[in-house]
Coordinates of C-alpha atoms in Angstrom, one line a residue:
Chain A
M1 CA 1.5 -10.6 -37.5
S2 CA 4.2 -10.7 -39.7
A3 CA 7.6 -11.2 -38.8
P4 CA 10.6 -9.6 -40.4
A5 CA 12.6 -12.0 -42.1
E6 CA 16.1 -10.6 -42.0
P7 CA 17.6 -10.2 -38.5
W8 CA 18.7 -6.5 -39.4
V9 CA 19.5 -5.6 -36.2
R10 CA 22.0 -7.9 -35.2
Q11 CA 25.1 -6.3 -37.2
H12 CA 24.0 -3.1 -35.2
I13 CA 24.5 -4.9 -31.8
M14 CA 27.7 -2.5 -30.2
R15 CA 30.3 -5.0 -29.2
S16 CA 31.1 -3.3 -25.8
S17 CA 32.1 -4.4 -22.5
G18 CA 34.1 -3.2 -19.2
P19 CA 33.8 0.2 -18.0
G20 CA 32.0 1.6 -21.1
R21 CA 28.9 -0.9 -21.2
A22 CA 28.9 -0.2 -17.3
L23 CA 28.2 3.3 -17.8
T24 CA 25.9 3.0 -20.5
H25 CA 23.7 0.5 -18.9
A26 CA 23.4 2.4 -15.8
A27 CA 22.6 5.5 -17.7
V28 CA 19.6 3.2 -19.4
M29 CA 18.5 1.9 -16.2
A30 CA 18.9 5.6 -14.5
K31 CA 16.8 6.7 -17.3
R32 CA 14.1 4.4 -16.5
H33 CA 13.7 5.5 -12.7
L34 CA 13.7 9.2 -13.8
I35 CA 10.9 8.5 -16.0
Q36 CA 9.2 6.5 -13.2
I37 CA 8.9 9.2 -10.6
P38 CA 6.3 11.1 -11.6
R39 CA 4.3 8.3 -12.6
I40 CA 4.3 6.6 -9.2
P41 CA 2.7 8.0 -6.3
E42 CA 4.5 7.1 -3.6
L43 CA 7.6 8.4 -4.9
I44 CA 5.9 11.8 -5.7
V45 CA 4.9 11.9 -2.1
F46 CA 8.5 10.6 -0.8
A47 CA 9.8 13.3 -3.4
T48 CA 7.8 16.6 -2.2
I49 CA 4.4 16.1 0.2
Q50 CA 6.6 14.3 2.8
P51 CA 9.6 16.7 3.2
I52 CA 7.0 19.6 2.8
M53 CA 5.4 18.7 6.0
F54 CA 8.2 17.6 7.9
V55 CA 9.6 21.1 7.4
V56 CA 6.4 22.9 8.1
L57 CA 5.3 20.4 11.1
F58 CA 8.9 20.6 13.1
R59 CA 8.7 24.3 12.3
Y60 CA 5.7 25.3 14.2
V61 CA 5.0 22.5 16.4
F62 CA 8.5 22.3 18.2
A63 CA 9.7 25.8 17.1
G64 CA 7.8 27.4 20.5
S65 CA 9.1 24.8 22.9
I66 CA 12.9 24.3 22.1
I67 CA 15.3 26.2 22.8
V68 CA 19.0 24.9 21.0
G69 CA 21.3 27.2 22.4
A70 CA 24.1 29.6 20.7
N71 CA 21.3 32.2 19.8
E72 CA 20.2 30.1 17.1
S73 CA 16.6 29.8 16.0
Y74 CA 14.8 26.4 16.0
I75 CA 14.1 26.6 12.5
N76 CA 17.9 27.5 11.7
F77 CA 18.8 24.7 13.7
L78 CA 15.9 22.2 12.3
M79 CA 16.8 22.5 8.7
A80 CA 20.0 20.1 8.7
G81 CA 18.1 17.5 10.8
I82 CA 15.4 17.8 8.2
F83 CA 17.6 17.7 5.4
V84 CA 19.4 14.5 6.6
Q85 CA 16.2 12.8 7.8
T86 CA 14.4 13.2 4.4
V87 CA 17.5 11.7 2.3
A88 CA 18.1 9.2 4.8
F89 CA 14.2 7.9 4.8
G90 CA 14.5 8.3 0.6
S91 CA 16.9 5.0 1.1
V92 CA 13.9 3.0 2.0
A93 CA 12.3 3.5 -1.7
T94 CA 15.4 2.4 -3.3
G95 CA 15.0 -0.9 -1.2
I96 CA 11.2 -1.1 -2.2
G97 CA 12.0 -0.6 -5.9
L98 CA 14.5 -3.2 -6.2
A99 CA 12.1 -5.6 -4.2
A100 CA 9.6 -5.1 -6.5
D101 CA 11.7 -5.9 -9.4
L102 CA 12.6 -9.1 -8.2
Q103 CA 9.2 -9.9 -7.6
Q104 CA 7.8 -9.0 -10.6
G105 CA 10.6 -10.9 -12.7
L106 CA 12.4 -8.3 -14.1
I107 CA 15.6 -8.7 -12.3
D108 CA 15.6 -12.5 -14.0
R109 CA 15.1 -10.8 -17.4
F110 CA 18.0 -8.1 -16.6
R111 CA 20.2 -11.1 -15.6
S112 CA 19.4 -12.7 -18.8
L113 CA 20.3 -9.9 -21.4
P114 CA 24.0 -9.4 -21.6
M115 CA 24.4 -6.3 -19.4
A116 CA 27.0 -5.3 -17.0
P117 CA 26.2 -6.8 -14.0
S118 CA 26.3 -3.8 -11.7
A119 CA 24.6 -1.2 -13.9
V120 CA 21.1 -2.4 -12.0
L121 CA 22.1 -1.3 -8.7
T122 CA 24.3 2.0 -10.0
G123 CA 21.4 3.3 -12.2
R124 CA 19.1 3.0 -9.6
T125 CA 21.4 4.9 -7.1
I126 CA 22.4 7.5 -9.3
A127 CA 18.4 7.9 -10.4
D128 CA 17.8 8.2 -6.5
L129 CA 20.8 11.1 -6.3
V130 CA 19.2 12.6 -8.7
R131 CA 15.6 12.8 -7.0
N132 CA 16.9 13.8 -3.5
M133 CA 18.7 17.0 -5.4
F134 CA 15.5 17.7 -6.2
V135 CA 14.1 17.1 -2.8
V136 CA 16.6 19.0 -1.1
G137 CA 15.7 22.0 -3.6
V138 CA 11.9 21.8 -2.5
M139 CA 13.2 21.8 1.5
I140 CA 15.4 24.6 0.9
A141 CA 12.8 26.8 -0.7
V142 CA 10.2 26.0 2.0
G143 CA 12.6 26.2 4.8
L144 CA 13.2 30.1 3.5
L145 CA 9.3 30.5 3.2
V146 CA 8.7 29.8 7.1
G147 CA 11.7 31.3 8.3
F148 CA 14.6 29.9 7.8
R149 CA 17.6 32.6 7.6
P150 CA 21.1 30.5 6.8
D151 CA 24.3 32.3 7.5
G152 CA 26.5 29.9 6.0
S153 CA 29.0 30.8 2.8
L154 CA 28.3 29.8 -0.5
F155 CA 31.6 27.3 -0.1
G156 CA 29.7 26.2 3.0
W157 CA 26.3 25.6 1.1
I158 CA 28.3 23.7 -1.8
S159 CA 29.9 21.3 1.0
A160 CA 26.4 20.8 2.7
I161 CA 24.7 19.9 -0.3
G162 CA 28.1 17.4 -1.0
F163 CA 27.4 15.6 2.2
L164 CA 24.0 15.6 1.5
L165 CA 24.4 14.0 -2.1
L166 CA 26.9 11.2 -0.5
L167 CA 24.6 10.3 2.3
S168 CA 22.1 9.9 0.2
F169 CA 24.0 7.7 -2.6
T170 CA 25.5 5.7 0.8
F171 CA 22.3 5.4 2.0
S172 CA 20.6 4.2 -1.2
W173 CA 23.2 1.4 -1.3
V174 CA 22.1 0.7 2.1
G175 CA 18.6 0.5 1.1
A176 CA 19.2 -1.7 -2.2
S177 CA 20.9 -4.0 0.0
V178 CA 17.8 -4.5 2.6
G179 CA 15.5 -4.7 -0.6
L180 CA 17.4 -7.3 -1.8
A181 CA 18.0 -9.4 1.2
V182 CA 14.2 -9.4 2.2
R183 CA 12.9 -9.8 -1.7
S184 CA 9.0 -8.7 -0.6
V185 CA 7.9 -5.0 -1.2
E186 CA 6.1 -5.2 2.0
V187 CA 9.0 -6.2 4.3
A188 CA 11.1 -3.8 2.7
Q189 CA 9.1 -0.9 3.5
S190 CA 8.8 -1.6 7.1
A191 CA 12.9 -3.0 7.2
G192 CA 13.6 0.0 5.3
F193 CA 12.3 2.3 8.0
I194 CA 13.0 0.4 10.9
W195 CA 16.9 0.9 11.4
L196 CA 16.4 4.6 10.4
F197 CA 14.2 5.5 13.3
P198 CA 16.8 5.2 16.0
F199 CA 19.4 6.5 13.9
T200 CA 17.7 9.5 13.2
F201 CA 15.4 10.4 16.2
A202 CA 18.6 9.3 18.8
S203 CA 21.1 12.0 17.0
S204 CA 21.4 15.5 16.7
A205 CA 18.8 15.9 13.8
F206 CA 15.9 17.7 16.2
V207 CA 17.6 18.6 19.4
N208 CA 20.6 19.7 21.1
P209 CA 22.2 16.2 22.4
A210 CA 23.1 18.2 25.7
N211 CA 19.8 17.7 27.2
M212 CA 19.9 14.1 26.9
P213 CA 20.9 11.3 29.5
G214 CA 24.2 10.6 29.5
W215 CA 24.1 6.9 28.6
L216 CA 22.0 8.3 25.1
R217 CA 24.5 10.8 24.8
A218 CA 27.6 8.6 24.4
F219 CA 25.6 6.6 21.3
V220 CA 24.0 9.7 20.0
E221 CA 27.5 11.5 19.7
N222 CA 29.4 8.6 18.1
Q223 CA 26.6 7.7 15.3
P224 CA 27.2 8.5 11.9
M225 CA 23.8 9.9 11.3
T226 CA 24.7 12.8 13.8
Q227 CA 28.3 13.2 12.5
V228 CA 26.8 14.0 9.3
V229 CA 24.1 16.2 10.8
N230 CA 26.8 18.3 12.3
A231 CA 29.0 18.7 9.6
V232 CA 26.0 19.8 7.3
R233 CA 24.6 22.2 10.3
T234 CA 28.3 23.8 11.3
Q235 CA 28.5 24.5 7.3
I236 CA 25.0 26.0 6.5
L237 CA 24.8 27.9 9.3
G238 CA 28.4 29.1 9.3
L239 CA 28.8 28.1 13.0
S240 CA 31.9 29.6 14.9
P241 CA 33.9 27.1 17.0
E242 CA 32.0 28.5 20.5
A243 CA 28.6 28.4 18.5
A244 CA 29.3 24.8 17.3
R245 CA 30.6 23.8 21.0
A246 CA 27.3 25.3 22.5
L247 CA 25.4 22.9 20.1
S248 CA 27.5 19.9 20.9
I249 CA 29.2 19.8 17.9
S250 CA 32.8 19.2 18.7
E251 CA 35.5 20.0 16.2
G252 CA 35.9 18.3 12.9
A253 CA 32.8 16.7 12.5
E254 CA 32.8 17.1 8.8
W255 CA 35.9 14.7 8.7
R256 CA 34.3 12.1 10.7
A257 CA 31.0 12.4 8.6
L258 CA 32.9 12.0 5.6
A259 CA 35.2 9.1 6.9
W260 CA 31.6 7.5 8.2
L261 CA 29.9 7.4 4.8
L262 CA 33.0 6.6 2.6
G263 CA 33.4 3.7 5.1
I264 CA 29.5 2.7 4.8
L265 CA 30.0 3.1 1.2
V266 CA 32.8 0.8 0.8
V267 CA 31.2 -2.0 2.6
M268 CA 27.8 -1.4 1.3
V269 CA 28.6 -1.5 -2.5
P270 CA 30.4 -5.0 -2.7
L271 CA 27.6 -6.4 -0.1
A272 CA 24.7 -4.9 -2.0
V273 CA 26.3 -6.5 -5.7
R274 CA 26.6 -9.9 -3.9
L275 CA 23.0 -9.6 -2.9
Y276 CA 22.1 -8.9 -6.4
R277 CA 23.6 -11.8 -7.9
R278 CA 22.6 -14.4 -5.0
A279 CA 18.8 -12.9 -4.7
A280 CA 18.5 -13.0 -8.5
A281 CA 19.9 -16.2 -8.9
R282 CA 17.3 -18.0 -6.4
P283 CA 14.7 -19.7 -7.3
R284 CA 11.1 -18.4 -6.5
Chain B
M1 CA 28.8 -8.8 -33.3
S2 CA 30.2 -11.8 -34.5
D3 CA 29.6 -12.8 -38.1
H4 CA 27.1 -15.4 -37.4
I5 CA 25.5 -17.6 -39.5
P6 CA 21.6 -18.1 -38.1
T7 CA 21.0 -21.7 -39.0
S8 CA 23.9 -23.6 -37.7
R9 CA 24.0 -27.3 -38.2
G10 CA 24.3 -28.5 -35.0
P11 CA 21.7 -29.0 -32.3
A12 CA 20.8 -25.6 -30.6
I13 CA 20.5 -27.1 -27.2
V14 CA 22.4 -29.5 -25.6
A15 CA 22.5 -30.4 -22.1
H16 CA 24.3 -33.4 -20.2
G17 CA 23.7 -34.5 -16.8
L18 CA 22.1 -31.3 -15.4
R19 CA 21.8 -31.6 -11.5
K20 CA 20.5 -28.8 -9.2
S21 CA 19.5 -28.8 -5.5
F22 CA 18.2 -26.2 -3.2
G23 CA 18.8 -27.1 -0.1
D24 CA 17.4 -30.5 0.5
V25 CA 15.4 -30.2 -2.3
V26 CA 16.2 -31.7 -5.4
A27 CA 15.2 -29.5 -8.3
L28 CA 17.0 -31.5 -11.7
D29 CA 18.2 -35.0 -10.7
G30 CA 20.5 -35.4 -13.9
V31 CA 18.8 -33.9 -17.0
D32 CA 19.9 -34.5 -20.7
L33 CA 18.4 -32.6 -23.4
T34 CA 19.0 -32.3 -27.1
V35 CA 16.9 -29.5 -29.5
K36 CA 17.7 -29.3 -32.8
A37 CA 18.0 -25.9 -34.4
G38 CA 15.0 -24.6 -36.1
T39 CA 12.4 -27.1 -34.0
V40 CA 10.2 -26.1 -30.9
F41 CA 10.9 -28.2 -28.3
G42 CA 8.6 -28.6 -25.2
L43 CA 9.2 -29.2 -21.8
L44 CA 6.1 -30.9 -20.0
G45 CA 5.8 -31.4 -16.7
P46 CA 3.7 -30.4 -13.2
N47 CA 4.6 -27.6 -10.9
G48 CA 7.9 -28.5 -9.2
A49 CA 9.2 -30.9 -11.7
G50 CA 11.9 -28.6 -12.4
K51 CA 11.0 -27.0 -15.9
T52 CA 11.9 -23.4 -14.5
T53 CA 15.0 -24.7 -13.0
A54 CA 16.2 -26.1 -16.4
V55 CA 15.3 -22.5 -18.4
K56 CA 17.0 -20.9 -15.7
I57 CA 20.3 -22.8 -16.0
L58 CA 20.1 -23.0 -19.6
T59 CA 19.7 -18.9 -19.9
T60 CA 22.6 -18.5 -17.4
L61 CA 20.2 -17.2 -14.7
L62 CA 21.2 -20.3 -12.5
R63 CA 24.6 -22.5 -12.4
A64 CA 24.3 -26.3 -12.5
D65 CA 25.9 -27.9 -9.6
D66 CA 26.6 -30.5 -11.9
G67 CA 26.5 -31.4 -15.6
T68 CA 27.4 -28.9 -18.5
A69 CA 25.2 -27.6 -21.3
E70 CA 25.8 -25.5 -24.4
V71 CA 23.4 -23.3 -26.1
A72 CA 23.7 -21.8 -29.6
G73 CA 27.1 -23.6 -29.5
L74 CA 28.2 -21.7 -26.4
D75 CA 28.9 -23.1 -23.1
V76 CA 26.1 -21.7 -20.4
V77 CA 28.9 -20.9 -17.9
R78 CA 32.0 -20.2 -19.6
R79 CA 31.0 -18.1 -22.2
A80 CA 27.3 -16.8 -20.3
D81 CA 27.9 -13.3 -21.6
E82 CA 28.4 -14.0 -25.1
L83 CA 25.3 -16.2 -25.1
R84 CA 22.8 -13.5 -23.4
S85 CA 23.5 -11.4 -26.9
R86 CA 21.9 -14.7 -28.9
I87 CA 19.2 -15.8 -26.9
G88 CA 15.5 -14.3 -25.5
L89 CA 13.5 -15.3 -22.4
T90 CA 10.1 -14.9 -21.3
G91 CA 9.3 -16.1 -17.8
Q92 CA 6.4 -17.4 -16.3
Y93 CA 5.0 -13.5 -15.1
A94 CA 5.1 -10.5 -18.0
A95 CA 8.2 -9.1 -16.9
V96 CA 8.3 -5.4 -18.0
D97 CA 8.3 -2.0 -16.4
E98 CA 4.7 -1.3 -15.4
Y99 CA 5.5 2.3 -15.1
L100 CA 7.1 2.8 -18.7
T101 CA 5.2 2.8 -21.9
G102 CA 5.5 0.1 -24.2
R103 CA 7.9 1.9 -26.4
E104 CA 10.1 2.6 -23.4
N105 CA 10.1 -0.8 -22.4
L106 CA 11.1 -2.3 -25.7
E107 CA 14.0 1.0 -26.2
M108 CA 15.2 0.1 -22.9
F109 CA 15.3 -3.8 -23.0
G110 CA 17.3 -2.7 -26.8
R111 CA 19.3 -0.5 -25.0
L112 CA 20.6 -3.1 -22.7
Y113 CA 21.1 -5.5 -26.0
N114 CA 23.9 -3.2 -26.8
L115 CA 21.9 -1.7 -29.7
P116 CA 22.3 2.2 -30.6
T117 CA 19.4 4.4 -29.4
D118 CA 18.3 5.1 -33.0
V119 CA 18.3 1.3 -33.6
A120 CA 16.3 0.3 -30.7
R121 CA 13.7 2.8 -31.3
R122 CA 13.2 1.3 -34.8
R123 CA 13.1 -2.0 -33.7
A124 CA 10.8 -1.4 -30.9
D125 CA 8.4 0.4 -33.4
E126 CA 9.0 -3.0 -35.6
L127 CA 7.6 -5.0 -33.0
L128 CA 4.8 -2.9 -31.5
A129 CA 3.7 -3.1 -34.6
Q130 CA 4.1 -6.9 -35.4
F131 CA 2.5 -7.3 -31.9
D132 CA -0.6 -5.2 -32.1
L133 CA 0.7 -2.8 -29.8
A134 CA 1.4 0.1 -32.1
D135 CA -2.0 2.1 -31.2
D136 CA -0.9 1.5 -27.4
A137 CA 2.7 2.4 -27.8
S138 CA 2.4 5.4 -25.7
R139 CA 0.5 3.9 -22.6
V140 CA 2.0 2.9 -19.7
V141 CA 2.1 -0.7 -19.0
K142 CA 0.2 -0.5 -15.8
T143 CA -2.8 0.0 -18.0
Y144 CA -2.3 -3.3 -20.4
S145 CA -4.2 -6.6 -20.2
G146 CA -2.6 -9.5 -19.1
G147 CA -2.6 -10.7 -23.0
M148 CA -1.1 -7.7 -23.9
R149 CA 1.7 -7.9 -21.3
R150 CA 2.4 -10.9 -22.4
R151 CA 2.9 -9.8 -25.8
L152 CA 5.0 -6.9 -24.8
D153 CA 6.8 -9.5 -22.7
L154 CA 7.2 -11.5 -25.9
A155 CA 8.5 -8.8 -28.3
A156 CA 11.2 -7.8 -25.6
S157 CA 12.6 -11.3 -25.8
L158 CA 12.7 -11.0 -29.7
I159 CA 14.7 -7.7 -30.2
I160 CA 17.9 -9.4 -31.2
F161 CA 16.3 -12.1 -33.2
P162 CA 17.5 -14.5 -30.6
E163 CA 18.6 -17.8 -32.3
V164 CA 17.0 -19.9 -29.5
L165 CA 14.2 -18.5 -27.8
F166 CA 12.8 -19.5 -24.4
L167 CA 9.2 -19.7 -23.1
D168 CA 8.6 -20.4 -19.6
E169 CA 4.7 -21.1 -19.4
P170 CA 4.3 -18.7 -21.9
T171 CA 0.2 -19.0 -21.4
T172 CA 0.0 -19.6 -17.7
G173 CA -2.4 -17.1 -16.2
L174 CA -3.9 -16.1 -19.9
D175 CA -7.7 -16.1 -20.4
P176 CA -8.7 -18.8 -23.4
R177 CA -8.7 -16.1 -26.0
G178 CA -5.1 -14.9 -24.6
R179 CA -3.9 -18.2 -24.7
L180 CA -5.2 -18.8 -28.3
R181 CA -3.6 -15.2 -29.4
M182 CA -0.3 -16.8 -27.9
W183 CA -0.2 -19.9 -29.7
D184 CA -0.8 -18.1 -32.9
I185 CA 2.0 -16.0 -32.2
I186 CA 4.4 -18.9 -31.4
E187 CA 3.1 -20.7 -34.3
E188 CA 4.2 -18.1 -36.5
L189 CA 8.0 -17.6 -34.6
A190 CA 8.3 -21.4 -35.4
A191 CA 7.3 -21.1 -38.9
G192 CA 9.8 -18.7 -39.6
G193 CA 12.7 -21.1 -38.3
A194 CA 12.9 -19.9 -34.7
T195 CA 14.2 -22.3 -32.1
I196 CA 12.0 -22.4 -29.3
L197 CA 12.2 -24.5 -25.7
L198 CA 8.6 -23.9 -24.3
T199 CA 7.9 -25.2 -20.6
T200 CA 4.1 -26.1 -20.3
Q201 CA 1.9 -27.9 -17.7
Y202 CA -0.5 -28.6 -20.5
M203 CA -0.5 -31.5 -23.0
E204 CA -3.0 -29.3 -25.0
E205 CA 0.1 -26.9 -25.7
A206 CA 2.6 -29.2 -26.0
D207 CA 0.6 -31.1 -28.7
R208 CA 0.2 -28.2 -30.6
L209 CA 3.4 -26.2 -30.5
A210 CA 6.2 -28.7 -30.1
D211 CA 7.9 -31.0 -32.6
R212 CA 9.2 -33.1 -29.9
I213 CA 8.3 -33.2 -26.1
A214 CA 10.2 -34.6 -22.7
V215 CA 8.2 -34.9 -19.8
L216 CA 9.7 -34.0 -16.6
D217 CA 8.9 -35.5 -13.4
R218 CA 10.8 -34.9 -10.1
G219 CA 13.5 -33.5 -11.9
R220 CA 14.3 -36.1 -14.3
V221 CA 13.2 -36.4 -18.1
I222 CA 10.5 -39.7 -17.3
A223 CA 9.7 -39.8 -21.2
E224 CA 10.8 -38.2 -24.3
G225 CA 9.7 -38.0 -28.3
T226 CA 7.3 -36.7 -30.8
T227 CA 4.2 -36.1 -30.1
D228 CA 2.6 -38.8 -32.0
E229 CA 5.4 -41.5 -30.4
L230 CA 4.2 -40.0 -26.8
K231 CA 0.6 -40.3 -27.6
A232 CA 1.5 -44.0 -28.7
Q233 CA 2.8 -44.5 -25.3
I234 CA 0.3 -43.0 -23.5
G235 CA -2.8 -44.3 -25.2
G236 CA -3.7 -41.0 -27.0
E237 CA -7.6 -40.2 -27.3
R238 CA -10.2 -42.6 -25.7
L239 CA -13.8 -42.4 -26.6
E240 CA -16.1 -42.9 -24.0
V241 CA -19.7 -43.9 -23.6
T242 CA -21.8 -44.0 -20.8
V243 CA -25.6 -45.6 -21.0
S244 CA -28.5 -44.9 -19.5
D245 CA -29.6 -48.8 -18.9
E246 CA -27.5 -51.5 -17.6
G247 CA -28.8 -53.9 -19.9
D248 CA -27.6 -52.0 -23.1
L249 CA -24.0 -52.2 -21.5
P250 CA -23.1 -55.4 -23.6
R251 CA -24.4 -54.4 -27.0
A252 CA -22.6 -50.8 -26.9
V253 CA -19.4 -52.3 -26.0
D254 CA -20.0 -54.9 -29.3
V255 CA -20.9 -51.4 -31.1
L256 CA -17.4 -49.6 -29.8
R257 CA -15.6 -53.2 -30.8
T258 CA -16.3 -53.2 -34.3
H259 CA -16.2 -49.9 -35.1
C260 CA -13.2 -48.7 -33.0
G261 CA -11.4 -51.5 -32.2
P262 CA -10.9 -54.7 -29.8
E263 CA -9.6 -52.9 -26.5
V264 CA -12.6 -52.0 -25.0
Q265 CA -12.7 -51.5 -21.2
V266 CA -15.9 -51.8 -19.3
D267 CA -17.0 -50.5 -15.9
A268 CA -20.3 -51.9 -15.4
E269 CA -21.0 -50.5 -12.0
R270 CA -20.7 -46.9 -13.5
R271 CA -22.6 -48.4 -17.0
H272 CA -19.4 -47.1 -18.8
A273 CA -17.1 -48.2 -21.7
S274 CA -13.9 -46.9 -23.4
V275 CA -11.9 -47.4 -26.0
P276 CA -8.8 -46.0 -27.9
V277 CA -9.5 -44.4 -31.0
T278 CA -7.0 -42.8 -33.5
A279 CA -9.4 -41.0 -35.8
G280 CA -11.1 -39.2 -32.8
A281 CA -13.5 -37.2 -34.5
R282 CA -14.6 -39.4 -36.9
A283 CA -15.0 -42.6 -34.5
L284 CA -17.1 -40.2 -32.4
A285 CA -19.7 -39.8 -35.1
A286 CA -19.7 -43.0 -36.2
A287 CA -20.5 -44.2 -32.6
V288 CA -23.3 -41.9 -32.3
R289 CA -24.7 -42.9 -35.7
E290 CA -24.5 -46.9 -34.6
L291 CA -25.5 -46.4 -31.0
D292 CA -28.3 -44.8 -31.9
G293 CA -29.5 -47.2 -35.0
A294 CA -29.3 -50.0 -32.0
G295 CA -31.6 -47.9 -30.1
I296 CA -29.3 -47.6 -27.0
H297 CA -30.2 -44.3 -25.0
I298 CA -27.0 -42.7 -23.7
D299 CA -25.8 -40.6 -20.7
D300 CA -22.9 -39.3 -22.0
L301 CA -20.4 -39.8 -24.9
S302 CA -17.4 -38.2 -25.5
L303 CA -13.8 -38.0 -26.5
H304 CA -11.4 -38.0 -24.1
R305 CA -7.8 -36.2 -25.1
P306 CA -5.0 -37.3 -22.9
T307 CA -3.8 -34.7 -20.5
L308 CA -0.7 -34.1 -18.3
D309 CA -2.5 -36.1 -15.9
D310 CA -3.0 -39.1 -17.9
V311 CA 0.5 -39.1 -19.2
F312 CA 1.8 -39.0 -15.9
L313 CA -0.8 -41.9 -14.5
S314 CA 0.7 -43.6 -17.9
L315 CA 4.4 -42.9 -17.1
T316 CA 4.6 -43.1 -13.3
G317 CA 1.2 -44.6 -12.2
R318 CA 0.7 -41.4 -10.1
V319 CA -1.2 -38.2 -10.2
A320 CA 0.6 -35.0 -11.3
A321 CA 0.7 -32.8 -8.5
P322 CA 3.7 -31.8 -7.0
T323 CA 4.4 -32.3 -3.5
E324 CA 5.0 -29.3 -1.1
E325 CA 8.8 -29.8 -1.0
E326 CA 8.9 -30.0 -4.9
A327 CA 6.6 -26.7 -5.2
A328 CA 8.9 -25.0 -2.9
G329 CA 12.0 -26.0 -5.3
D330 CA 10.5 -24.7 -8.4
G331 CA 6.9 -23.7 -9.5
G332 CA 5.2 -20.5 -8.6
R333 CA 6.9 -17.4 -8.2
A334 CA 3.9 -15.5 -6.2
P335 CA 4.7 -13.9 -3.7
A336 CA 2.8 -15.7 -1.1
T337 CA 5.5 -18.7 -1.6
E338 CA 7.7 -16.2 -0.9
G339 CA 6.9 -15.1 2.2
A340 CA 6.5 -18.6 3.2
R341 CA 10.2 -19.2 2.9

């Protein structure tokens, strides 16, 4: 090996700081994760096989025995729940990825670089957003193949996809916080899923809460996942107010969903950034 | 970008009274360091001595509880961001992305050092060639050997020609061949005028690479000097002889005394004698000839080079094994210790 004597790159270092640098570095990090996706088997499963499996399984296993009301077929009812569930479960990958970065000493390296401190997290959550957009696309296609016939308007679809993207982004920050707090890939995997189960299954994702016992219904109808499912369902199915009521969707679900998601985001972003700084600074 | 002049006159690293505790565990207990620009400084100590903690403070990853430090003339706390554009860090484990290729890794780190895309790419190619990774540049790092990963990791820390390079146990976990290769690379960097602070558990490594060495024990510097000074302090190499027949021992001691020096230590029970030597290999050859000439049968004859254990034994009177507490405070980053936390 022979080292070039002149430190020629130094004159090219861009003097940058503030939001410009944060954006550039976030884009560099997002690119890193997008390159990774097709190379990490778990991520391919998360992104394609798992959502396809859920759509097909729920469609054929439950559709015969579940009557949801309002003359909606189960597949039509189901899809909003499947969208939300898949996007929410995708947040676990965010946490696993960050825990892996910590374990492998990559976070230490990033912190030794003249990097915007937020870029590691924003880069990853943005890449996860892109991945989830792809996932939703796959699910819509599969849904249409197995009988999903929504009546929503174009505007309804646009707003439903907006909700799903906001859900993806918000939950990625939750997943990031979990990954940074537990600091190990294995724990991030289980801890990332464990809290999602009650919120996903004790919600309106797969069944009409009208048939649940009262105490459970009280939880189900007031928790954030239900609000997001209801908002997406109303929009993609183009539900009339009567039909919505028949599916236990009270008026204003969209606003409540928006408020929940923005509220969680406002809490989780600073928390994740704090955990990032602290986790990276702890000795290992 | 500053119009900076590569070789400044002042020291590259100055630290005063660095202290750091993690809960009850004291990792650094008042460490002073001065490293001259253009030299290689070895921080030698067992697991848990505080080496990694010191490196983390000097590279802005950790904040000291007390004390001050300047690297490349910049305070590590107040001018941390500026400093990060001037240093390179290679940690204990190859911190590169397994799912990116070698080239993608270097390009990414170049961009994060605020280089424009085309410059980052050119520099990546230059480093890949320099570290014999050009043929594997388009392969995902997951397929690299341990030695290749380490080389890529080191390349990443050299992207901006850092004024000060930190190498935290650069050869831990490498096979002997990988270790020799890494030593060659570090020696070439040093010959090129780089300022390097390296930590190691191996006396041999510090001896070969470093101009000056500080021995760290339980968060304190217990000895500092050039390798020669340290060796003089701990006694340097020893020639050790074990004779087959106990009756031959006095004659063997005579031979050693005549050819090597007066300070012969004798252990009659083990039929063993040892003596400090300066010209080790020559003394060994002479001893073989003389012992053979005198008809003394020997079981074993060897040249013992001082190890970290000897340094510790000599400096502290105890063996250089970390206590559990100390190991938790610094030392290994293995997932196992994390889980136990």
